[in-house]
Tab-separated table of C-alpha atoms in Angstrom:
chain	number	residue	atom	x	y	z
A	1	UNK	CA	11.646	-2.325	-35.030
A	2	UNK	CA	8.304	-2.484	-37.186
A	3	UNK	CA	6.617	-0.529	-34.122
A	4	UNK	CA	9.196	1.861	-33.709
A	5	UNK	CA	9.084	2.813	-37.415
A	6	UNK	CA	5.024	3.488	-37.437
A	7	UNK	CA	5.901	5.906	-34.350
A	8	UNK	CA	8.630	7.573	-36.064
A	9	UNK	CA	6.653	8.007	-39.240
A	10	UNK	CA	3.562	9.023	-37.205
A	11	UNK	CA	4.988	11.471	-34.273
A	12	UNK	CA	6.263	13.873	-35.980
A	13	UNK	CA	3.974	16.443	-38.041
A	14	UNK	CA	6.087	18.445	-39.575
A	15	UNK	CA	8.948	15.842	-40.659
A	16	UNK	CA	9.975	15.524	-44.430
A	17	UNK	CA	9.250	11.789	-43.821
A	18	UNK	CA	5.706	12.254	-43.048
A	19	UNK	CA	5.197	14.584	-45.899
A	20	UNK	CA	6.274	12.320	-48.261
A	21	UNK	CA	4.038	9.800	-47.256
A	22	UNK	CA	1.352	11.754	-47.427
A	23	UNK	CA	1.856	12.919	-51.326
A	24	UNK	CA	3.305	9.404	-52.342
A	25	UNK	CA	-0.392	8.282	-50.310
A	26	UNK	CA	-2.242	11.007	-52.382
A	27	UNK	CA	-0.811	10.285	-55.741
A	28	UNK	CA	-1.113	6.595	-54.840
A	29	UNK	CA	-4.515	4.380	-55.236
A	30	UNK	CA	-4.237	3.392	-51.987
A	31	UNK	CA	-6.528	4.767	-49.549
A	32	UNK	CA	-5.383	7.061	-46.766
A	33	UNK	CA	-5.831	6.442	-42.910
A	34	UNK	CA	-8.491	9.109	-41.603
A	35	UNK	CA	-7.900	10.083	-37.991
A	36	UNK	CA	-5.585	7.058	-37.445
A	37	UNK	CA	-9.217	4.985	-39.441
A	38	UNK	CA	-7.939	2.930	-41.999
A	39	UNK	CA	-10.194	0.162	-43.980
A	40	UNK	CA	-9.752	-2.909	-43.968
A	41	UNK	CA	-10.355	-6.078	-46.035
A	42	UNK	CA	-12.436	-7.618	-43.486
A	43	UNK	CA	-15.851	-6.420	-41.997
A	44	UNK	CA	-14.841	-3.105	-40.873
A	45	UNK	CA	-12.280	-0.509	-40.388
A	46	UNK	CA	-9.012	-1.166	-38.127
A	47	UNK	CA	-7.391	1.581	-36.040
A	48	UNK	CA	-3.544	2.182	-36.777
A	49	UNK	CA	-0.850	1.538	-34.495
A	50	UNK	CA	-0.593	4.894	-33.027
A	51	UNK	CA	-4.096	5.085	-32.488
A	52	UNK	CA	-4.493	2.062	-30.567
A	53	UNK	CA	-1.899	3.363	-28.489
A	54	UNK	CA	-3.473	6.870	-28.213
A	55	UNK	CA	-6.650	4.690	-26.840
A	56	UNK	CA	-4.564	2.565	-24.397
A	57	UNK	CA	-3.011	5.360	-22.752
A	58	UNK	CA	-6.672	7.271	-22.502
A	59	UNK	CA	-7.952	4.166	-20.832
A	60	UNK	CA	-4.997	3.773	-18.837
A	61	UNK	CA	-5.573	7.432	-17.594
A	62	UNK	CA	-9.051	6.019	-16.606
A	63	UNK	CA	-7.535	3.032	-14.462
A	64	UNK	CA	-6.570	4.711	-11.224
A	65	UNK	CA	-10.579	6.035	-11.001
A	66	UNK	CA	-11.819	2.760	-11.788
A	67	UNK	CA	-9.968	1.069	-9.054
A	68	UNK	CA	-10.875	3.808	-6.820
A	69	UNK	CA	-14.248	3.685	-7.334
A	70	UNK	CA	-15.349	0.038	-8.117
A	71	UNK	CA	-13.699	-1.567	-5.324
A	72	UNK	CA	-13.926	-1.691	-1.724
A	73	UNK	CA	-11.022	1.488	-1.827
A	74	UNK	CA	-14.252	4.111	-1.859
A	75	UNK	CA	-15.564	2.614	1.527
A	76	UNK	CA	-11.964	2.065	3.303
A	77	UNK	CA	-10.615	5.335	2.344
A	78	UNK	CA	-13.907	7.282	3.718
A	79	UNK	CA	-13.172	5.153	7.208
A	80	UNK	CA	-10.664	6.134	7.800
A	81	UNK	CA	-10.187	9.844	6.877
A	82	UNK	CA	-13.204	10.121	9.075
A	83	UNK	CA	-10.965	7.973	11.918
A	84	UNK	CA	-8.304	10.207	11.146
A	85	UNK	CA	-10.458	13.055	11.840
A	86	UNK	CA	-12.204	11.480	14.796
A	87	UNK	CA	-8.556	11.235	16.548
A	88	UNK	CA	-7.817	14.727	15.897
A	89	UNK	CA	-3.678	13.977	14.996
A	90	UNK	CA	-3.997	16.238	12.034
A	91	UNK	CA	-1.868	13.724	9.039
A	92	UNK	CA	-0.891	11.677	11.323
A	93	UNK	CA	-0.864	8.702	9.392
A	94	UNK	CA	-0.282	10.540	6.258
A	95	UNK	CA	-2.304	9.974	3.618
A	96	UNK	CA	-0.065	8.175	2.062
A	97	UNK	CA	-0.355	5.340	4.810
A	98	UNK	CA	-3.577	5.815	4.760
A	99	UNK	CA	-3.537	4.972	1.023
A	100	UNK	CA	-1.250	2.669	0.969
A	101	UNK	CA	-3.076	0.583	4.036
A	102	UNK	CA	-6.487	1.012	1.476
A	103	UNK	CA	-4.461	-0.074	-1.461
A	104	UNK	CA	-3.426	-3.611	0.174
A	105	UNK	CA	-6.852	-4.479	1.719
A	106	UNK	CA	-8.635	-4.221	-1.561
A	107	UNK	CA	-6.073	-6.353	-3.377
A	108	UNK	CA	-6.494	-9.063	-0.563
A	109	UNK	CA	-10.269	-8.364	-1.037
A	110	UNK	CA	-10.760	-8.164	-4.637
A	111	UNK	CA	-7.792	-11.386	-5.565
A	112	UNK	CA	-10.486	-13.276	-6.047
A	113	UNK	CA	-12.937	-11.276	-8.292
A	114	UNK	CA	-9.893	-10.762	-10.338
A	115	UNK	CA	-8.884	-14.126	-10.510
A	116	UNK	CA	-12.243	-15.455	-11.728
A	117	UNK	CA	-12.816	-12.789	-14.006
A	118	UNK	CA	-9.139	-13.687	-15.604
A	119	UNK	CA	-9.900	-17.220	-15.662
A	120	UNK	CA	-13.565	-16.648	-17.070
A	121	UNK	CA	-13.062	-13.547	-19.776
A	122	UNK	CA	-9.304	-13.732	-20.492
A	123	UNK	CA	-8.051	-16.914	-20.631
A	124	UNK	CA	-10.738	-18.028	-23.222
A	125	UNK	CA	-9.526	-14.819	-24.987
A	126	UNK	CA	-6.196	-15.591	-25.160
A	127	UNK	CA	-7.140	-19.083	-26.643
A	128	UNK	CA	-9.491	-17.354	-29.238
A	129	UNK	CA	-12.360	-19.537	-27.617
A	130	UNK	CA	-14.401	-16.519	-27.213
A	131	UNK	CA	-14.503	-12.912	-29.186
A	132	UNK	CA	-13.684	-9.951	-27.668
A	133	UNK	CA	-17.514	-9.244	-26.948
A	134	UNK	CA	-17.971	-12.487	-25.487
A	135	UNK	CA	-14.603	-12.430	-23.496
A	136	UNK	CA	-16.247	-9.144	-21.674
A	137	UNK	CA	-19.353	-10.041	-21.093
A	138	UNK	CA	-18.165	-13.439	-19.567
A	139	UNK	CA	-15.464	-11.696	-17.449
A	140	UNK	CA	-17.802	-8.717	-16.503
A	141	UNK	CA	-19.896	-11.298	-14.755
A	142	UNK	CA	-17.673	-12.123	-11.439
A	143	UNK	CA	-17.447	-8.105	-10.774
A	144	UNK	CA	-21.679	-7.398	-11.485
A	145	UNK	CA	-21.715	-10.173	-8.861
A	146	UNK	CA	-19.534	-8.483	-6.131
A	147	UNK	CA	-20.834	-4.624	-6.935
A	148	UNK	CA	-24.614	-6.172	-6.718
A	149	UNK	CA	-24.079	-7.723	-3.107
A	150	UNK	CA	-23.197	-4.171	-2.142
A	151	UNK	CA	-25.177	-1.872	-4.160
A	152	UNK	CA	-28.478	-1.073	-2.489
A	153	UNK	CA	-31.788	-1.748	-4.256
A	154	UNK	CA	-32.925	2.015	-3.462
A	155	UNK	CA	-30.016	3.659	-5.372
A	156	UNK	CA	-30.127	0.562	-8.267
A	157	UNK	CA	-33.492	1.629	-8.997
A	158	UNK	CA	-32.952	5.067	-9.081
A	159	UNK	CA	-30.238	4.951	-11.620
A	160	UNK	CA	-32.420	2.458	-13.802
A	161	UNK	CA	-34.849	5.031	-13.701
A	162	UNK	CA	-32.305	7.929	-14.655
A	163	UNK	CA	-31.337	5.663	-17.755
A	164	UNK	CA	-34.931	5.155	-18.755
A	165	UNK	CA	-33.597	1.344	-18.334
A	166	UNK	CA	-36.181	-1.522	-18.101
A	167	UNK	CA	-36.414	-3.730	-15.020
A	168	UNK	CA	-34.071	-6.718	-14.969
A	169	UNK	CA	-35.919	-10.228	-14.344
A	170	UNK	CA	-32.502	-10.924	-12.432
A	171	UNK	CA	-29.314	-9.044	-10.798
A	172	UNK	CA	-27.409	-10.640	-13.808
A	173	UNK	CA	-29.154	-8.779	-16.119
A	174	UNK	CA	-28.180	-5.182	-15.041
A	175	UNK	CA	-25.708	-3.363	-16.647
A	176	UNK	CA	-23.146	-2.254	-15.529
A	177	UNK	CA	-23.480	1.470	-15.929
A	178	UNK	CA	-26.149	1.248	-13.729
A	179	UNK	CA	-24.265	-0.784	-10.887
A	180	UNK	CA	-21.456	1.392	-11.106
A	181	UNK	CA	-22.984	4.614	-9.942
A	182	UNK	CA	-25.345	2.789	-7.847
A	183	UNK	CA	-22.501	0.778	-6.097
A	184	UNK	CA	-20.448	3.636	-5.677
A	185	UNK	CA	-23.541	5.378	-3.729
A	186	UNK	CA	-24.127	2.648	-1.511
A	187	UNK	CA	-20.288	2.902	-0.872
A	188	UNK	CA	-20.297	6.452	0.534
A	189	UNK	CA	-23.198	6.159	2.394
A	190	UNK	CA	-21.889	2.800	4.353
A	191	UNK	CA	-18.689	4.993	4.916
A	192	UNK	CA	-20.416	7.977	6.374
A	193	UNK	CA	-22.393	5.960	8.706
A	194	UNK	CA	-19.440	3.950	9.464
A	195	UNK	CA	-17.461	7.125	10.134
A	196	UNK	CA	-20.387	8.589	12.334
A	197	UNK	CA	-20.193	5.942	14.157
A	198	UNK	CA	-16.344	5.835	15.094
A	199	UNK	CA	-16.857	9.772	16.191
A	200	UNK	CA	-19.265	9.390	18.895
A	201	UNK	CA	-16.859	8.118	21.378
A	202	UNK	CA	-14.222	10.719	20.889
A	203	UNK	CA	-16.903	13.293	20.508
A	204	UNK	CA	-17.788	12.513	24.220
A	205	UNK	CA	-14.428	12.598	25.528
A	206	UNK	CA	-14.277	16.030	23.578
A	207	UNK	CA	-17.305	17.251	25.503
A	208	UNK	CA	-16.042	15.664	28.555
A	209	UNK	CA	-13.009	17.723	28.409
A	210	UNK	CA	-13.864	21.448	27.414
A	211	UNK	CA	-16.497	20.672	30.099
A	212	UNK	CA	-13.977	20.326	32.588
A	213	UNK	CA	-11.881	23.257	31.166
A	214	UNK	CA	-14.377	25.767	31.239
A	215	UNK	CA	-15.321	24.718	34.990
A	216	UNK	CA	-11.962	25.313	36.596
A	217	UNK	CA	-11.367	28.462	33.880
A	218	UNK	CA	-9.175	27.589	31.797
A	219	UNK	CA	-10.808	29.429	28.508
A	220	UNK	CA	-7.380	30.381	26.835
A	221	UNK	CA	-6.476	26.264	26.585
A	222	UNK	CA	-7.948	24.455	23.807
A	223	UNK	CA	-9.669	21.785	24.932
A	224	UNK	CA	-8.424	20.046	21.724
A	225	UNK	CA	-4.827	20.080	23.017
A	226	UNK	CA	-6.250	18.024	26.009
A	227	UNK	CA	-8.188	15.596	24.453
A	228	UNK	CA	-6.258	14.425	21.693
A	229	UNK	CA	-3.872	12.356	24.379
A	230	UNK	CA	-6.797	11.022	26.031
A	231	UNK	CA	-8.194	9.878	22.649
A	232	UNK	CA	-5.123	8.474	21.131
A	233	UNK	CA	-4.571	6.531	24.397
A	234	UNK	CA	-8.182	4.960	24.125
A	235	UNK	CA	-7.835	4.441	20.862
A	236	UNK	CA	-4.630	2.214	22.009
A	237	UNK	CA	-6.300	0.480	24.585
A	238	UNK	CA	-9.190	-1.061	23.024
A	239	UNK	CA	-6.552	-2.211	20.162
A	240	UNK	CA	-8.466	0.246	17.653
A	241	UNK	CA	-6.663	-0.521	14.722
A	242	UNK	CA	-7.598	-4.343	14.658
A	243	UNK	CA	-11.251	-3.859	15.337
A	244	UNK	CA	-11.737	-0.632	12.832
A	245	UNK	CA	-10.003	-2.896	10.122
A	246	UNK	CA	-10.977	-6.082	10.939
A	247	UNK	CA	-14.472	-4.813	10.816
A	248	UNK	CA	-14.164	-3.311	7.732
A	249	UNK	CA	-12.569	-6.362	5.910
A	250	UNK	CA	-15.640	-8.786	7.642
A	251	UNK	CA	-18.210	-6.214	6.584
A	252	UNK	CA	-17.270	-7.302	2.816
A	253	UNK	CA	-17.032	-11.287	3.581
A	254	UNK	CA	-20.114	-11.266	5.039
């Protein structure tokens, strides 16, 4: 009830009840809140209720690019668009499969990053055994260790050397917004190259076929219409689906 009072007091601009706490505040000793800032008897300033929630929901805005981008979703989404592509079925799966499928591979991936960080940042949190800080900088630990097995040393050093950052003695010691951008570089060039890869077969059975089209004359068929049978039907036989994913999910055990 306390919570829903502060939002009902602080929601509304224009309300009578808002004006009159702001003159009883300015007749008062009291000091007003600035921009949600109020002080506090302790060290420093504490943020209001409403701006703590106007934070949360900013970061929460955040989350859906952070998972996208600092998890093995960058590298399995790239796949297979460019597998997609490579089969020539147009959406077929949707992207929302295709999403989906991504989704539940990097949770089976990533359970135990998450775990450990949990275990090593919040729980000691949560027990007031470490400080916010401390809580982050333990917990960050598990996830600088999984972005640094996959971020290459080329595009780490490049983004220490756009920060003007010095050189770590150890991988521990880089930050993290230098692994991000470097991780997330490494991530879409593995994809590419990945992707390349799974085109080269159907790009011969592409060539294979307007070769044969153009032979006997038949200019006015797209080759395109031809192929894609002969490529979904290879794609079939060599069980594509369990080696493209299977590969995938070994390439970040390894």
């Amino acid at each position: 009830m306390k919570l829903l009072h502060t939002f009902y007091r602080a929601g509304c601009c224009g309300s009578f009840l808002a004006m009159a706490e702001v003159a009883r505040g300015a007749t008062s000793n009291a000091a007003s809140p600035l921009f949600g800032i109020s002080p506090s008897k302790g060290s420093g300033p504490s943020l209001s209720v409403p701006m703590q929630i106007i934070i949360l929901m900013t970061l929460l805005t955040l989350l859906p690019a952070v998972v996208m981008s600092i998890t093995p979703f960058l590298r399995i989404t790239v796949v297979l668009h460019f597998l997609r592509q490579a089969l020539g079925t147009q959406s077929t799966p949707s992207n929302q499969v295709l999403i989906g499928m991504s989704m539940f591979l990097t949770i089976l991936i990533m359970s135990p990053v998450a775990t450990e960080m949990y275990h090593k940042g919040w729980e000691p949190m949560e027990k007031n055994q470490l400080s916010y800080q401390q809580a982050f900088d333990e917990g960050s630990k598990p996830l600088k260790t999984f972005l640094t097995r996959f971020a290459r040393e080329k595009d780490i050093a490049l983004f220490l050397e756009v920060t003007h950052s010095p050189s770590p003695r150890n991988p521990g010691d880089l930050d993290l917004k230098v692994l991000i951008p470097a991780y997330i570089v490494s991530e879409l060039k593995a994809g590419f190259q990945i992707g390349a890869v799974l085109f080269l077969p159907f790009l011969v059975i592409d060539l294979l076929v307007a070769s044969v089209t153009l032979s006997i004359g038949m200019v006015q068929l797209p080759p395109v219409m031809i192929s894609a049978p002969f490529k979904v039907l290879l794609f079939v036989l060599v069980d594509g689906w369990n080696l493209v994913l299977g590969s995938l999910m070994k390439s970040f055990y390894a």
